[in-house]
Amino acid sequence: MSSLSRRDQAVLWHPATHFGDLERTPPLPIRSARGVWLTDESGRKILDGIGSWWTSIHGHGHPQIVAAIQRQVAQLDHVMFAGFTHAPAVELAERLLALAPADAHVRYGKVFYSDCGSASVEVALKLSYQSRVLRGEAGRRRFAALERSYHGETLGALSVCGSADWREPFSALLHDALYLPVPSVPDHAHADLDPSGARAELGADTPEADRAVALLEAHAHELSALVVEPLIQCASRMNMYGVGFYRRLVDTCRRLDIHVIADEIAVGFGRTGELFASAWAERAPDLLCLSKGLSGGVLPLAATLIRAGFEDDFKGDPSRSFAHSHTFTGNPITCAAGLASLDVFESERTLAGLPERIEQMSALRRRVAERQPQVIESRQAGLVAALTVDRARGPADGRLGLALREAALARGVLLRPLHDTIYWMPALNIDADALELLAEVSAEIIEEVLG
């Protein structure tokens, strides 16, 4: 164990880390990063196969983003956003509103900044409920969410997480959400997202969809909003439920006057092949939550995009104001990073280059699944792929995900499997050789750990 690891363990408490595992897998010191590669303190290169928890969009240390941050910090590092403004915040909001999905019912008019994904969800929940109160609909105080969903770990966001594993330790502190059944498409392919394709209604005619609609109808009188991750439930082992299911949920909520809050924290900014995942369904939610890739994955920044006209309920007497604030709301440096990230999308034509890389990932995913009998499910949406393995063949201690992670890191690849599911979510500009390595190592660790 390195000196830095020992010092780390003496003073730090890491997220999603069991203290008992630190002896087995101590924190690995990283010295630098560039592109899809991390460099540890010994100089070893490690391929970042998961975008450092789904944040890195253009790779680490992108020079265009780095330069923008340096320019901004030298000019204006921070100013309180209550009563003040600055160009980076205004320009980023203007561009987000111009780029956001829209349809016949929804276009976006306002942006509310915060500093992490959980906070952007909290903002959306509170906006939804306060608007109900201001309209004299205080009885509509519940939220609906999908079973197995994940929306963050502040108390409001945690209340709409559909897994008891996250909620149970804090259940006494959480509000009562309505959880809807959700289908699973184990063989989901990227082509299934095509709104003109043969499976454009995938998930819409399932028993889960029928039950979800029935629950929304039965509880509409008490529901303020539905919170949903479009297309992929990332923390739920990358469950892909079909674009038709998402479309049917949005249409049902509109019919019942239930706000739709789309959590695109993980799936926004090109992950699915479109800038925003909701675009595949040709539906725009009332409130759109963004973070992770918003700054290019470089700095903490979040935003809640708000349907035009939604703010009208908050106008008038000062008592109608939205009483919510964050100290670093609209920080100039983070907003400059966000602007630079959008510039990179344009200058490098990132979205135009995705189909080729998505097709390569699809071929590699199928190859691993066909050659490794331990793989029981294989699915993909955009540049997100998942391989579920037969957990019965895993280690006796049940720590399958940890064993797979260790085996990958020993081969110089950062993977963080969700128990029995190995997933790939690299930076969008990963090159062909690095993607090939990601697949090769995945096949090797499946063989090593599952036999």
XYZ file of C-alpha atoms in Angstrom:
451
model
C 0.000 0.000 0.000
C 1.337 3.417 -0.945
C 2.007 6.181 1.551
C -0.805 8.282 0.071
C -3.264 5.406 0.443
C -2.361 5.020 4.111
C -2.751 8.763 4.715
C -6.072 8.669 2.861
C -7.457 5.898 5.045
C -6.476 7.776 8.166
C -8.569 10.841 7.364
C -11.080 10.222 4.555
C -14.494 8.582 4.231
C -15.129 7.556 0.611
C -18.549 7.244 -1.059
C -19.960 3.822 -1.925
C -17.084 2.157 -0.084
C -17.255 -0.394 2.720
C -14.608 0.105 5.404
C -14.067 -3.652 5.430
C -13.036 -3.572 1.761
C -10.247 -1.041 2.211
C -7.743 -3.706 3.205
C -8.555 -5.631 0.048
C -8.887 -2.661 -2.298
C -7.243 0.449 -0.834
C -7.882 3.766 -2.649
C -5.612 3.979 -5.673
C -3.727 7.289 -5.936
C -4.112 8.911 -9.358
C -1.471 11.418 -10.398
C -2.885 12.719 -13.667
C -5.404 12.085 -16.433
C -5.672 12.830 -20.121
C -8.259 11.634 -22.595
C -9.608 8.221 -21.570
C -6.473 7.420 -19.563
C -5.706 7.816 -15.877
C -2.110 7.642 -14.624
C -1.410 6.313 -11.144
C 1.491 7.393 -8.947
C 3.734 4.650 -10.352
C 3.144 5.882 -13.916
C 0.833 3.009 -14.917
C -1.884 3.893 -17.422
C -5.476 2.899 -16.615
C -8.272 3.014 -19.174
C -11.307 4.840 -17.766
C -14.074 2.626 -19.091
C -16.904 4.273 -17.146
C -16.182 7.979 -17.594
C -15.275 8.300 -13.893
C -18.822 7.607 -12.714
C -20.478 8.684 -15.966
C -19.156 12.251 -15.964
C -16.338 12.429 -18.512
C -17.813 13.336 -21.897
C -14.809 14.565 -23.878
C -12.132 12.750 -21.887
C -10.012 14.075 -19.059
C -8.048 17.305 -19.357
C -9.526 18.421 -22.673
C -7.392 21.454 -23.590
C -10.346 23.556 -24.734
C -12.131 23.113 -21.398
C -8.943 23.554 -19.372
C -8.179 26.831 -21.160
C -11.699 28.142 -20.583
C -11.446 27.387 -16.863
C -8.058 29.102 -16.614
C -9.308 32.219 -18.380
C -12.400 32.430 -16.217
C -10.734 31.905 -12.833
C -8.307 34.717 -13.649
C -11.181 37.081 -14.459
C -14.025 36.220 -12.056
C -13.896 33.265 -9.683
C -17.241 33.680 -7.931
C -19.985 36.142 -7.082
C -23.221 35.429 -5.259
C -26.020 34.755 -7.724
C -28.738 36.492 -5.699
C -28.872 39.978 -7.135
C -25.835 39.538 -9.433
C -25.162 37.844 -12.743
C -22.328 37.289 -15.201
C -21.808 36.340 -18.824
C -20.926 32.619 -18.416
C -24.171 31.844 -16.541
C -26.345 33.786 -18.976
C -24.668 32.389 -22.087
C -24.790 28.792 -20.850
C -28.488 29.120 -20.006
C -29.214 30.594 -23.443
C -27.447 27.731 -25.172
C -29.050 25.032 -23.043
C -32.505 26.425 -23.739
C -31.746 26.528 -27.464
C -30.431 22.946 -27.525
C -32.980 21.313 -25.224
C -35.643 19.010 -26.661
C -39.005 20.559 -27.449
C -42.340 19.370 -28.795
C -45.805 20.733 -29.473
C -46.519 21.026 -25.743
C -43.224 22.001 -24.143
C -40.402 24.409 -24.750
C -38.071 25.592 -22.011
C -37.912 29.137 -20.715
C -35.803 29.191 -17.553
C -32.716 27.520 -16.070
C -32.132 27.070 -12.329
C -28.510 26.242 -11.488
C -27.324 24.056 -8.621
C -24.192 22.032 -7.966
C -24.925 18.288 -8.268
C -27.448 15.882 -9.710
C -29.265 15.278 -6.426
C -29.695 19.034 -6.015
C -31.132 19.429 -9.514
C -33.735 16.768 -8.667
C -34.499 18.496 -5.345
C -35.079 21.748 -7.233
C -37.490 20.030 -9.619
C -39.428 18.305 -6.821
C -39.789 21.528 -4.859
C -40.754 23.572 -7.926
C -43.422 21.038 -8.811
C -44.945 20.923 -5.346
C -44.777 24.668 -4.674
C -46.524 25.335 -7.963
C -49.327 23.038 -6.799
C -49.634 24.940 -3.523
C -49.716 28.263 -5.342
C -52.487 26.913 -7.557
C -54.547 25.780 -4.597
C -53.696 22.098 -5.195
C -51.831 21.380 -1.978
C -53.374 17.909 -1.857
C -51.214 16.885 -4.813
C -48.171 16.324 -2.610
C -46.969 12.863 -3.705
C -44.479 11.934 -6.379
C -44.403 8.898 -8.606
C -41.212 7.154 -9.680
C -40.177 3.875 -11.261
C -39.265 0.795 -9.324
C -35.480 0.316 -9.239
C -34.907 3.980 -10.121
C -32.091 6.119 -8.719
C -32.201 9.911 -8.469
C -29.633 10.875 -5.843
C -29.071 10.737 -2.119
C -30.317 13.969 -0.617
C -33.541 13.222 1.248
C -35.990 14.444 -1.384
C -34.176 12.715 -4.227
C -33.715 9.589 -2.133
C -37.459 9.451 -1.509
C -38.036 8.857 -5.210
C -35.361 6.188 -5.545
C -37.142 2.958 -6.362
C -34.783 0.569 -4.596
C -35.166 -0.304 -0.930
C -31.396 -0.841 -0.733
C -30.885 2.924 -0.913
C -34.015 4.022 0.929
C -34.271 1.610 3.848
C -31.580 3.073 6.157
C -33.343 6.459 6.010
C -36.948 5.356 5.484
C -38.206 7.162 8.590
C -37.059 10.473 7.108
C -38.493 10.084 3.602
C -41.773 11.134 2.020
C -44.157 8.559 0.621
C -43.657 8.032 -3.106
C -45.716 5.926 -5.497
C -43.569 3.360 -7.305
C -44.518 2.174 -10.772
C -43.559 -1.153 -12.354
C -41.023 -0.932 -15.142
C -40.304 -3.384 -17.974
C -36.877 -4.715 -18.848
C -35.616 -5.391 -22.371
C -32.647 -7.746 -21.883
C -31.688 -7.689 -25.568
C -32.105 -3.943 -26.093
C -30.138 -2.706 -29.117
C -29.264 0.843 -30.036
C -31.473 0.611 -33.127
C -34.461 0.156 -30.817
C -34.309 3.877 -30.017
C -35.131 4.903 -33.588
C -38.600 6.559 -33.535
C -39.179 5.353 -37.101
C -37.863 1.857 -36.477
C -39.622 -1.470 -36.064
C -39.428 -1.296 -32.256
C -40.334 2.368 -31.834
C -43.038 1.431 -29.315
C -40.807 -0.937 -27.372
C -42.018 -1.294 -23.785
C -45.319 0.512 -24.358
C -47.515 -2.569 -24.615
C -46.051 -4.530 -21.705
C -47.969 -5.586 -18.582
C -45.697 -3.262 -16.611
C -46.723 -0.312 -18.767
C -50.407 -1.139 -18.335
C -50.046 -1.336 -14.552
C -48.003 1.867 -14.453
C -50.682 3.762 -16.371
C -53.407 2.338 -14.140
C -51.560 3.502 -11.028
C -51.068 6.983 -12.449
C -54.772 7.188 -13.256
C -55.810 5.937 -9.819
C -53.542 8.361 -7.947
C -53.564 11.385 -10.262
C -55.544 13.454 -7.750
C -52.658 13.250 -5.241
C -49.661 13.271 -7.586
C -47.614 16.380 -8.259
C -45.078 14.832 -10.652
C -43.530 11.693 -12.069
C -39.725 11.477 -11.796
C -38.163 9.255 -14.446
C -34.785 8.437 -15.991
C -35.348 8.433 -19.764
C -34.464 5.133 -21.476
C -31.828 3.771 -19.054
C -32.034 3.150 -15.317
C -28.316 3.440 -14.869
C -27.817 2.483 -11.217
C -30.317 -0.358 -11.669
C -27.738 -2.434 -13.517
C -28.313 -0.412 -16.687
C -31.916 -1.517 -17.130
C -33.197 -0.481 -20.564
C -36.983 -0.450 -20.721
C -37.849 0.760 -24.205
C -38.489 4.188 -25.672
C -42.181 3.361 -26.122
C -42.602 2.938 -22.370
C -41.128 6.373 -21.723
C -43.320 7.936 -24.406
C -46.445 6.323 -22.968
C -45.616 7.548 -19.459
C -45.155 11.138 -20.651
C -48.381 11.072 -22.659
C -50.302 9.647 -19.699
C -48.951 12.299 -17.338
C -49.903 15.053 -19.750
C -53.433 13.699 -19.982
C -53.669 13.586 -16.175
C -51.938 16.959 -15.520
C -49.025 15.311 -13.716
C -45.706 17.101 -14.147
C -42.929 15.075 -15.772
C -39.456 15.453 -14.264
C -36.818 13.829 -16.484
C -33.583 12.889 -14.734
C -31.004 13.088 -17.519
C -28.131 13.496 -15.091
C -26.391 10.353 -16.368
C -27.908 9.927 -19.836
C -27.711 13.501 -21.120
C -25.023 15.066 -23.300
C -24.646 12.429 -25.979
C -24.610 9.224 -23.938
C -27.511 7.749 -25.916
C -26.430 9.169 -29.270
C -28.605 12.290 -28.991
C -27.640 15.326 -26.948
C -30.627 14.592 -24.694
C -32.144 11.138 -24.238
C -35.706 12.498 -24.212
C -35.280 13.460 -27.863
C -35.529 9.797 -28.899
C -39.121 9.715 -27.611
C -39.915 13.044 -29.287
C -41.245 14.224 -25.932
C -40.037 17.053 -23.699
C -40.607 16.844 -19.925
C -41.828 19.783 -17.869
C -38.624 19.833 -15.828
C -35.299 18.508 -17.127
C -32.497 17.722 -14.659
C -28.880 17.858 -15.840
C -25.467 17.411 -14.233
C -22.435 15.068 -14.610
C -21.572 15.769 -18.265
C -22.929 19.332 -18.139
C -19.460 20.701 -17.368
C -17.811 18.100 -19.574
C -17.412 16.066 -16.394
C -14.785 18.457 -15.049
C -16.470 20.494 -12.290
C -19.611 20.136 -10.145
C -22.446 21.823 -11.996
C -26.144 21.047 -12.323
C -29.140 22.683 -13.923
C -32.896 22.246 -13.915
C -34.516 23.361 -17.171
C -38.049 24.607 -16.627
C -40.945 24.635 -19.054
C -41.772 28.119 -20.353
C -44.682 29.559 -18.429
C -44.084 27.366 -15.384
C -42.682 30.395 -13.573
C -45.951 32.347 -13.871
C -47.329 30.773 -10.685
C -44.390 32.206 -8.738
C -44.952 35.800 -9.818
C -46.805 38.457 -7.835
C -46.497 38.800 -4.073
C -42.991 38.120 -2.662
C -44.480 35.276 -0.606
C -44.836 33.347 -3.866
C -41.062 33.286 -4.465
C -39.242 29.982 -4.837
C -37.371 29.768 -1.534
C -34.406 27.687 -2.597
C -30.755 28.606 -2.993
C -27.246 27.179 -3.248
C -24.101 29.069 -2.271
C -22.318 28.340 -5.540
C -25.345 28.670 -7.817
C -24.211 29.719 -11.284
C -20.518 29.735 -10.407
C -18.651 31.465 -13.279
C -15.884 28.851 -13.488
C -18.231 25.880 -13.713
C -20.429 27.698 -16.227
C -17.334 28.483 -18.326
C -16.536 24.776 -18.329
C -20.092 24.023 -19.455
C -19.836 26.500 -22.304
C -16.490 25.053 -23.368
C -17.957 21.552 -23.333
C -20.754 22.645 -25.677
C -18.106 24.293 -27.882
C -16.256 20.962 -28.076
C -19.448 19.228 -29.198
C -19.548 21.687 -32.099
C -15.867 21.976 -33.004
C -15.243 18.216 -32.890
C -18.658 17.289 -34.333
C -18.994 14.816 -31.475
C -22.558 13.722 -32.141
C -21.876 13.205 -35.854
C -19.031 10.845 -34.996
C -21.008 8.742 -32.541
C -22.746 6.327 -34.957
C -19.424 4.785 -36.006
C -18.282 4.294 -32.412
C -21.738 3.033 -31.340
C -21.625 0.417 -34.095
C -18.160 -0.682 -33.029
C -19.317 -0.996 -29.426
C -22.312 -3.006 -30.597
C -20.098 -5.437 -32.506
C -17.735 -5.827 -29.548
C -20.604 -6.312 -27.119
C -22.109 -9.053 -29.283
C -18.719 -10.701 -29.642
C -18.157 -10.874 -25.897
C -21.695 -12.152 -25.317
C -21.395 -14.836 -27.997
C -17.996 -16.092 -26.874
C -18.563 -16.004 -23.120
C -21.310 -18.427 -22.059
C -21.346 -16.764 -18.636
C -23.087 -13.733 -20.235
C -26.848 -14.152 -19.956
C -27.950 -10.674 -21.133
C -26.421 -8.123 -23.503
C -27.913 -4.717 -24.249
C -27.012 -1.258 -25.501
C -28.339 2.264 -25.963
C -26.006 4.770 -27.587
C -22.511 4.509 -26.171
C -23.758 2.674 -23.077
C -23.471 -1.112 -23.115
C -24.177 -3.703 -20.439
C -23.315 -7.379 -20.046
C -25.110 -9.286 -17.298
C -23.385 -12.484 -16.191
C -24.618 -15.575 -14.397
C -24.200 -14.620 -10.747
C -24.530 -18.259 -9.673
C -21.051 -18.824 -11.084
C -19.557 -16.000 -9.031
C -17.293 -16.154 -5.965
C -18.499 -17.866 -2.822
C -18.441 -14.661 -0.776
C -21.044 -13.099 -3.100
C -18.815 -10.105 -3.922
C -19.068 -10.626 -7.668
C -18.900 -6.947 -8.655
C -15.866 -6.349 -6.455
C -14.048 -9.380 -7.856
C -14.700 -8.243 -11.430
C -13.527 -4.723 -10.598
C -10.287 -6.028 -9.063
C -9.603 -8.254 -12.054
C -10.137 -5.369 -14.488
C -7.921 -2.985 -12.531
C -5.147 -5.573 -12.468
C -5.289 -5.404 -16.283
C -5.192 -1.595 -16.357
C -8.898 -0.911 -16.913
C -11.306 0.949 -14.642
C -14.635 -0.858 -14.515
C -17.102 -0.711 -11.652
C -19.645 -3.492 -12.292
C -23.080 -3.209 -10.741
C -22.931 -6.615 -9.027
C -23.604 -9.011 -11.937
C -23.550 -6.361 -14.673
C -20.415 -5.127 -16.410
C -21.127 -1.890 -18.215
C -19.199 0.358 -20.570
C -19.764 4.118 -20.469
C -16.528 5.694 -21.692
C -15.917 9.223 -22.923
C -17.664 9.872 -26.233
C -14.341 10.405 -28.034
C -12.820 7.076 -27.042
C -10.786 5.723 -29.958
C -11.235 2.339 -31.637
C -8.180 0.732 -30.003
C -9.208 1.733 -26.490
C -12.726 0.446 -27.045
C -11.292 -2.836 -28.305
C -9.187 -3.091 -25.151
C -12.267 -2.451 -23.028
C -14.005 -5.421 -24.646
C -10.951 -7.696 -24.440
C -10.471 -7.052 -20.740
C -14.182 -7.543 -20.075
C -14.010 -10.977 -21.690
C -10.888 -11.858 -19.721
C -12.295 -10.928 -16.335
C -15.500 -12.848 -17.021
C -13.379 -15.927 -17.668
C -11.202 -15.349 -14.610
C -13.938 -14.625 -12.092
C -16.726 -16.882 -13.378
C -14.685 -19.736 -14.777
